[in-house]
PDB file of C-alpha atoms and ligand atoms in Angstrom:
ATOM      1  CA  UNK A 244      36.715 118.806 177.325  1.00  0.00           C
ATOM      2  CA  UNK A 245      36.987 117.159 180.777  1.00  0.00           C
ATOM      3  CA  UNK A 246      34.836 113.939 181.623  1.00  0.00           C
ATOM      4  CA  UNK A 247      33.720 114.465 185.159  1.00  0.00           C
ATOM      5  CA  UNK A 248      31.905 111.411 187.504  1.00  0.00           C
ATOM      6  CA  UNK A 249      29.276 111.856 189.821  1.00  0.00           C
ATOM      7  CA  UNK A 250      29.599 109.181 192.360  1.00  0.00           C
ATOM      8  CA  UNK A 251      26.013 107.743 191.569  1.00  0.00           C
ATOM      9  CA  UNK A 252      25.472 104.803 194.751  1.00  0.00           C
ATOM     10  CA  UNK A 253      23.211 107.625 196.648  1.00  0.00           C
ATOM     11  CA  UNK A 254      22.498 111.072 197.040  1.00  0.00           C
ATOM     12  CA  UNK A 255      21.713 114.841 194.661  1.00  0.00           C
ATOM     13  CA  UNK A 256      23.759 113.495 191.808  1.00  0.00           C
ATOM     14  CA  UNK A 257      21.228 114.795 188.907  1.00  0.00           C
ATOM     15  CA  UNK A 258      21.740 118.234 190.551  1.00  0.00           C
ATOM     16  CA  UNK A 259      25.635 118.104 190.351  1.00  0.00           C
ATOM     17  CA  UNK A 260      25.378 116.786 186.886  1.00  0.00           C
ATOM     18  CA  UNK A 261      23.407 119.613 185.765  1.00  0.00           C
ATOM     19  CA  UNK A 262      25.642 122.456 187.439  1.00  0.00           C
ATOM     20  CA  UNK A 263      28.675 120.434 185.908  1.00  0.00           C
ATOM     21  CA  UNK A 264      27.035 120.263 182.673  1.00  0.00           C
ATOM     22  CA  UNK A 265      26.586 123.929 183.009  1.00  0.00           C
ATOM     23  CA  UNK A 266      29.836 125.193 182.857  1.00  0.00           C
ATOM     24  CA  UNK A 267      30.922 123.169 179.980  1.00  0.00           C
ATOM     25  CA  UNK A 268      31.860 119.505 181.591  1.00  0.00           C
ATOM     26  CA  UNK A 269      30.956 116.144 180.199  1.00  0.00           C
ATOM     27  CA  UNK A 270      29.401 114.080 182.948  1.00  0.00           C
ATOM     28  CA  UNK A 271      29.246 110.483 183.690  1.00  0.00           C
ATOM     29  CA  UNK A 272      27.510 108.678 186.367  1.00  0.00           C
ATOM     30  CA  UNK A 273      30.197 106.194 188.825  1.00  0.00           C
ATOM     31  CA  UNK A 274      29.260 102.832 190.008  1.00  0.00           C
ATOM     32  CA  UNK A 275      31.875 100.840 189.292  1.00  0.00           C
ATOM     33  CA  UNK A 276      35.839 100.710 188.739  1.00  0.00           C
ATOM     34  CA  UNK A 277      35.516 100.506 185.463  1.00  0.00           C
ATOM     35  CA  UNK A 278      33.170 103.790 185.447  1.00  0.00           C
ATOM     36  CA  UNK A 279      36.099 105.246 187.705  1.00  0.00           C
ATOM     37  CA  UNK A 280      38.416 104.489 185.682  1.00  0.00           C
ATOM     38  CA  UNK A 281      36.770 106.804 182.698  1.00  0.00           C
ATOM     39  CA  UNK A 282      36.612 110.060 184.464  1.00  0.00           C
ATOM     40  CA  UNK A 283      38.826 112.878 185.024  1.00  0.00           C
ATOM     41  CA  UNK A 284      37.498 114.122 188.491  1.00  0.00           C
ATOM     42  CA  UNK A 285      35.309 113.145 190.198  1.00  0.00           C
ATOM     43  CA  UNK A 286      31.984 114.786 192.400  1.00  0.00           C
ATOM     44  CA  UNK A 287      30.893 112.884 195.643  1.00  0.00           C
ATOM     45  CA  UNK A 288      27.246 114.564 196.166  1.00  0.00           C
ATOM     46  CA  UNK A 289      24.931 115.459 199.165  1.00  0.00           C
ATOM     47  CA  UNK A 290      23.341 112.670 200.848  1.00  0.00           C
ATOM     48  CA  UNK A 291      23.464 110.535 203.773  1.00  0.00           C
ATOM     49  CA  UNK A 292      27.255 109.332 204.350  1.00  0.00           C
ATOM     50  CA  UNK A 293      27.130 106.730 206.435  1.00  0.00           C
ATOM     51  CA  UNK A 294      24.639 105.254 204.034  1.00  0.00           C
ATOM     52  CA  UNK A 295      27.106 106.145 201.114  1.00  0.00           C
ATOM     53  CA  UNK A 296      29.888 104.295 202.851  1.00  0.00           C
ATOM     54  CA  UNK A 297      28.140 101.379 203.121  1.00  0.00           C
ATOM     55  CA  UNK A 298      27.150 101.455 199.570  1.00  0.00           C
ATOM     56  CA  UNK A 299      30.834 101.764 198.502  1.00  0.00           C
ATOM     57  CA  UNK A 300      31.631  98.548 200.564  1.00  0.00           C
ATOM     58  CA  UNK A 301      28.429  97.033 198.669  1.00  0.00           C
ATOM     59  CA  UNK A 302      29.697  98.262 195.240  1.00  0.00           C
ATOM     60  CA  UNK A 303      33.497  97.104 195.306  1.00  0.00           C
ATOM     61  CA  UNK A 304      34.069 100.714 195.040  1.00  0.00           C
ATOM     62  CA  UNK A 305      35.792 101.667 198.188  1.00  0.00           C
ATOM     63  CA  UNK A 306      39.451 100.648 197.733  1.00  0.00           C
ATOM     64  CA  UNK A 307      39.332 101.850 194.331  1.00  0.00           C
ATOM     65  CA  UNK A 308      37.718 104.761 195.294  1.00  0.00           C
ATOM     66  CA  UNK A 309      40.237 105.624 198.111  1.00  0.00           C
ATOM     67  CA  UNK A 310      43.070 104.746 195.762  1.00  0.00           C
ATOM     68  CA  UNK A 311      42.156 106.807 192.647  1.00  0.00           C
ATOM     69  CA  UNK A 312      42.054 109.712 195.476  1.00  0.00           C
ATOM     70  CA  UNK A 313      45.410 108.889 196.653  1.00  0.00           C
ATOM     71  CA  UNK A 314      47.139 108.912 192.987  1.00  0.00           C
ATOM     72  CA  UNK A 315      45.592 112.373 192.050  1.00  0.00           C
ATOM     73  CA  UNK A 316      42.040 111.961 190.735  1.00  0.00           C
ATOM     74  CA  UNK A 317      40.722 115.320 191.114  1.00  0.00           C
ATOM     75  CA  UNK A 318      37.699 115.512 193.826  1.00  0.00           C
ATOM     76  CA  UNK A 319      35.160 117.516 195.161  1.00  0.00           C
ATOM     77  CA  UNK A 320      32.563 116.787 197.713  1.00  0.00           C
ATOM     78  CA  UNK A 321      29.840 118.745 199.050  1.00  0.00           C
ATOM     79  CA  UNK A 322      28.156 117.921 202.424  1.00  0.00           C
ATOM     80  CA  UNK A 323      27.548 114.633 202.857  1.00  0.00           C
ATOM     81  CA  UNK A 324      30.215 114.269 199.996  1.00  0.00           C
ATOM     82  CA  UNK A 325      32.617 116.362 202.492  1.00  0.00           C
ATOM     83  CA  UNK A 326      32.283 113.755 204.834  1.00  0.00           C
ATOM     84  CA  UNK A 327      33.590 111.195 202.340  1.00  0.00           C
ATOM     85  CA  UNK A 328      36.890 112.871 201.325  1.00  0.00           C
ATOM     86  CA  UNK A 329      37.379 113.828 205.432  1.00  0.00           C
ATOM     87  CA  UNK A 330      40.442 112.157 206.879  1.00  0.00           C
ATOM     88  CA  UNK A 331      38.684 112.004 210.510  1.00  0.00           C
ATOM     89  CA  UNK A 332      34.731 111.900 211.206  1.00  0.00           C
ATOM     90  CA  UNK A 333      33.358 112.800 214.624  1.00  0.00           C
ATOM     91  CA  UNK A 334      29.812 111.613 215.228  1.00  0.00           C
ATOM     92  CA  UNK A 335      29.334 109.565 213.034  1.00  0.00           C
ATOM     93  CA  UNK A 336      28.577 105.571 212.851  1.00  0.00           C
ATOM     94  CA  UNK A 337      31.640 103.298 214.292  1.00  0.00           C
ATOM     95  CA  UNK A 338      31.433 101.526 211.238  1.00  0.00           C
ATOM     96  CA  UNK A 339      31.033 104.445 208.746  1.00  0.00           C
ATOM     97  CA  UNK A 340      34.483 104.986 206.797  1.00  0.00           C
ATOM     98  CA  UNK A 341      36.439 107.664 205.008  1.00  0.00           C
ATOM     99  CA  UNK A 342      38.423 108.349 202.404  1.00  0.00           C
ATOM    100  CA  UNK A 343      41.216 110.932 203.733  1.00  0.00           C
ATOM    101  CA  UNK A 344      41.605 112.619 200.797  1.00  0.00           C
ATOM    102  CA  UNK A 345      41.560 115.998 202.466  1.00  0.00           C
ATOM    103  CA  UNK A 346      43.585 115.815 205.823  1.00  0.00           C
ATOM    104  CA  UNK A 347      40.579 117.292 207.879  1.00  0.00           C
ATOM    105  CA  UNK A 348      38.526 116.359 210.810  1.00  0.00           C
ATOM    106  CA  UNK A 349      34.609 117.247 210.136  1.00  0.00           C
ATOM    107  CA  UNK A 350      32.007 116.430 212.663  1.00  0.00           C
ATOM    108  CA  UNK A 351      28.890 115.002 211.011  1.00  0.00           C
ATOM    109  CA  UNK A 352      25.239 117.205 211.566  1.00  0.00           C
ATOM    110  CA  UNK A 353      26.927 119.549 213.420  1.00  0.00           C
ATOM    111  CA  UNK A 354      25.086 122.782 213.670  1.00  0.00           C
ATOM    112  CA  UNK A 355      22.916 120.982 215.741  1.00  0.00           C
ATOM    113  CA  UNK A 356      18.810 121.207 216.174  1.00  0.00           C
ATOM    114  CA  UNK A 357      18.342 124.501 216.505  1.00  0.00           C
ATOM    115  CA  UNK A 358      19.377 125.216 213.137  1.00  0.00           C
ATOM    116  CA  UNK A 359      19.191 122.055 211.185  1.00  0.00           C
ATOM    117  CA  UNK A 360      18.822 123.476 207.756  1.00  0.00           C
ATOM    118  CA  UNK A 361      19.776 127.236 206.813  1.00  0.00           C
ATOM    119  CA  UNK A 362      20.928 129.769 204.473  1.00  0.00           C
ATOM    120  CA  UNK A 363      23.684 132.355 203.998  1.00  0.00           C
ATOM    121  CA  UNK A 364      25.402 134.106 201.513  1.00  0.00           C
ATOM    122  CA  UNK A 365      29.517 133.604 202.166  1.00  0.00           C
ATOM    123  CA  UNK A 366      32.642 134.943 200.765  1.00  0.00           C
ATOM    124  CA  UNK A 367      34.275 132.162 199.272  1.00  0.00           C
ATOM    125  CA  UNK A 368      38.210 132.439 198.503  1.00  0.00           C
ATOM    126  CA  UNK A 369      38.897 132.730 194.976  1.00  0.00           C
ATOM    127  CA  UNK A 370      35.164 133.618 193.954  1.00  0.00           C
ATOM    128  CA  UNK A 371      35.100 137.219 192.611  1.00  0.00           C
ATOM    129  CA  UNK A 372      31.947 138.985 192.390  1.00  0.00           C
ATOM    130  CA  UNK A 373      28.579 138.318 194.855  1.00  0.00           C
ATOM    131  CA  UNK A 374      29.098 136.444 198.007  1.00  0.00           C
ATOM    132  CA  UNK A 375      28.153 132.645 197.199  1.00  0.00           C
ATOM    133  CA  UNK A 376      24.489 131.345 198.974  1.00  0.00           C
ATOM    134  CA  UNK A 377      25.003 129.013 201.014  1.00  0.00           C
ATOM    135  CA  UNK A 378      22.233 125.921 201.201  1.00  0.00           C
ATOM    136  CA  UNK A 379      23.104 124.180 204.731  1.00  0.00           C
ATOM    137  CA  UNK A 380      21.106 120.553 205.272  1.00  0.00           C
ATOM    138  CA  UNK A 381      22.094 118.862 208.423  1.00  0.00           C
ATOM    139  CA  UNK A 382      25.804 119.773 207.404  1.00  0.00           C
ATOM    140  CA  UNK A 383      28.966 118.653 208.388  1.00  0.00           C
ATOM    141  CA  UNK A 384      31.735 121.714 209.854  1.00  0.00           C
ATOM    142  CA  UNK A 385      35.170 121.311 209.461  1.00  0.00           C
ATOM    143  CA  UNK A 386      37.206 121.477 213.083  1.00  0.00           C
ATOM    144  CA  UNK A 387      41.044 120.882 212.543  1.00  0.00           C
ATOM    145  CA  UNK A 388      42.632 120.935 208.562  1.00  0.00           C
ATOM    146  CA  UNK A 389      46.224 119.864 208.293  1.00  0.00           C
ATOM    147  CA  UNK A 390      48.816 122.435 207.156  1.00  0.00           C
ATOM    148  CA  UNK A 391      48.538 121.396 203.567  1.00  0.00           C
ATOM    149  CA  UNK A 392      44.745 122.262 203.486  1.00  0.00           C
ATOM    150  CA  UNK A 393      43.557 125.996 202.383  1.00  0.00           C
ATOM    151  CA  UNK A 394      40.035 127.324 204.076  1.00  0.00           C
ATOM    152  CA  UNK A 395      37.810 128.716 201.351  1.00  0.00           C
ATOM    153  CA  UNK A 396      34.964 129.960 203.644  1.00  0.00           C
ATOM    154  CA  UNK A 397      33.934 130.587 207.007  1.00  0.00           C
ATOM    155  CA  UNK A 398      30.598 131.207 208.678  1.00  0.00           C
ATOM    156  CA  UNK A 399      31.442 133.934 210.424  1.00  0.00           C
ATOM    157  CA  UNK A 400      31.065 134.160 214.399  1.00  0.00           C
ATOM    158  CA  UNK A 401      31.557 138.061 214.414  1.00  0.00           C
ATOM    159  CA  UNK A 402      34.894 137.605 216.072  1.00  0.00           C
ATOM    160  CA  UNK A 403      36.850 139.010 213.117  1.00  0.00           C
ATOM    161  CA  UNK A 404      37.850 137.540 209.717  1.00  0.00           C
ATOM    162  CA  UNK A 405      40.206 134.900 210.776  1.00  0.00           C
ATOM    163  CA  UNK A 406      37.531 133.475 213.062  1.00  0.00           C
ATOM    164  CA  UNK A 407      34.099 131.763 212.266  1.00  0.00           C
ATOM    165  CA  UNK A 408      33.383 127.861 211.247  1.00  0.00           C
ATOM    166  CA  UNK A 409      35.529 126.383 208.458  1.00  0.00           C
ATOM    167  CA  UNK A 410      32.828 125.350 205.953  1.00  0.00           C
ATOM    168  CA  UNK A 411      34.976 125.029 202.658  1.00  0.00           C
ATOM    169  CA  UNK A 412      38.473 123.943 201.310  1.00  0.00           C
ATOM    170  CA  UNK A 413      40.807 122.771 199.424  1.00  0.00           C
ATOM    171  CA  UNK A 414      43.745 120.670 199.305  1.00  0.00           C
ATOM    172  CA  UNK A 415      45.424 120.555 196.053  1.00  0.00           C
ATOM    173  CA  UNK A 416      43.111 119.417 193.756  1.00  0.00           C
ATOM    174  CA  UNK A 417      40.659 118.031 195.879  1.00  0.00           C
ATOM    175  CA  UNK A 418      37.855 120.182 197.509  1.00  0.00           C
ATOM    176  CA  UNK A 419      35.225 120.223 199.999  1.00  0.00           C
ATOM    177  CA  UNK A 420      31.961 122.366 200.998  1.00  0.00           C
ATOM    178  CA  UNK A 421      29.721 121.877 203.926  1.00  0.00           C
ATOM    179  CA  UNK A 422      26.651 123.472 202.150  1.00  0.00           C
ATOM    180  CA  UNK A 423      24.966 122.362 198.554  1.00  0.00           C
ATOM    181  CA  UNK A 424      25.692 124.692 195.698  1.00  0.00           C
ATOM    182  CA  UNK A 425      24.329 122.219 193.071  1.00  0.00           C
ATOM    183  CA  UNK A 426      20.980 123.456 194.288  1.00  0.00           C
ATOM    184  CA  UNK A 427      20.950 127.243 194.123  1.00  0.00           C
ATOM    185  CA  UNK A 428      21.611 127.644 190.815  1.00  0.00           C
ATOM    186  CA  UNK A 429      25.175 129.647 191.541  1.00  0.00           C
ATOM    187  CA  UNK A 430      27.702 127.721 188.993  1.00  0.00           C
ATOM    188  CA  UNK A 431      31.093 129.116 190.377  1.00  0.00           C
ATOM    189  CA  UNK A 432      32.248 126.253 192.932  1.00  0.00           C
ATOM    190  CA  UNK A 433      31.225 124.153 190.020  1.00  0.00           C
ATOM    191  CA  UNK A 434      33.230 126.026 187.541  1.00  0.00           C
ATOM    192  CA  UNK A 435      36.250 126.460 190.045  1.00  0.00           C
ATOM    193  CA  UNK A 436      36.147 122.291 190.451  1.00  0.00           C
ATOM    194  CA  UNK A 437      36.275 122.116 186.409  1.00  0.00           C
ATOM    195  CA  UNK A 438      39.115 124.763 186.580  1.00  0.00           C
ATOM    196  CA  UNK A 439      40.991 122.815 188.612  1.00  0.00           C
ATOM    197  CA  UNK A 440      40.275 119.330 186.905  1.00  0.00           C
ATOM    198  CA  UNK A 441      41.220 121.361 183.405  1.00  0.00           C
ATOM    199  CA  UNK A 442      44.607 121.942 185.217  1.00  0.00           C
ATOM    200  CA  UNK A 443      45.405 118.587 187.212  1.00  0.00           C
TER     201      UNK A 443
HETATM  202  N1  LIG B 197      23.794 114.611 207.514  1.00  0.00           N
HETATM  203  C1  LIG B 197      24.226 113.944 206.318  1.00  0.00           C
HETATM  204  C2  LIG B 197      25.317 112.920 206.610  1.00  0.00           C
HETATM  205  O1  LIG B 197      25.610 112.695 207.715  1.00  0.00           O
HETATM  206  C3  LIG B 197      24.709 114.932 205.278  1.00  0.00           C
HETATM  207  C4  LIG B 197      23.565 115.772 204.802  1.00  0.00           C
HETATM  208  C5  LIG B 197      23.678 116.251 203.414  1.00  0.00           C
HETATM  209  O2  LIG B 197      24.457 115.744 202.579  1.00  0.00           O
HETATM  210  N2  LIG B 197      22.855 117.211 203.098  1.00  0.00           N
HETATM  211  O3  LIG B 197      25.873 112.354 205.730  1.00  0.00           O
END
């Protein structure tokens, strides 16, 4: 069975561990190299990011972080963790950093004011069955991917299919969402991120 880390310096990381847990995944918490080094993929949770990147800086983590990404290790990120793996951040802190792992430009708390914080239920590429609910919290949206990156979900705009926010992808092994599903209970992003750790 597959060891997954939950990048542990801040953020929902009991939550993550739980869904992982859930479909059948050891879990470990990360906070150092050497916890790095013991995992097969790794989850970068919900949370504050320019906070988190500080804390990586803070825990010696970055550079091994960033180069773990770079040979392969399996990721997925959701919100705040999105953020992370982003190649390009727009509004965020001049001193906040990435880890381009996902060739993407996301602009930090982007829906704005007016709608902070909501809820939808999305088709998701690859996820049969219901559409996936959607748990937005002052969350990142996804404005250019590179060619290599697949878009897994939209908000739609009502402009047709092809149309709509980008607010979940993937990019060979590594994966992003804008919204939390580690809090609604729904297991399949989860289970698709252990799928695709089982086969990395
Ligand atoms: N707004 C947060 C950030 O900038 C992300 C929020 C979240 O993870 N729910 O990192």
């Amino acid at each position: 069975t597959v060891r997954i880390g939950v990048l542990a310096l801040q953020g929902d990381v009991r939550e993550h561990r739980q869904a992982l847990e859930a479909v059948g995944a050891r879990t470990a918490v990360v906070r150092t190299a050497a916890d790095l080094a013991a995992v097969d993929g790794i989850v970068i949770p919900g949370g504050e990011s320019t906070t988190m990147s500080r804390l990586l800086g803070v825990f010696d983590l970055f550079d091994p972080l960033h180069d773990a990404l770079a040979g392969g290790l399996p990721a997925y990120g959701s919100c705040a963790g999105m953020i992370m793996l982003a190649s390009e951040v727009l509004d965020t802190r001049p001193d906040a950093r990435c880890l381009g792992a996902i060739d993407m430009t996301v602009r930090r708390n982007a829906f704005g004011r007016q709608v902070d914080s909501f809820e939808t239920d999305l088709e998701v590429a690859g996820i049969d069955g219901d559409p996936v609910r959607a748990v937005f919290i002052r969350a990142p949206w996804v404005e250019r991917v590179g060619p290599g990156v697949q878009v897994l979900a939209r908000v739609p705009d009502g402009a047709g299919e092809s149309a709509g926010t980008v607010v979940a992808v993937q990019q060979g092994v590594t994966m992003a969402t804008s919204f939390h599903p580690e809090v609604t209970g729904d297991l399949r992003i989860h289970r698709r991120f252990v799928d695709v750790v089982r086969g990395a």
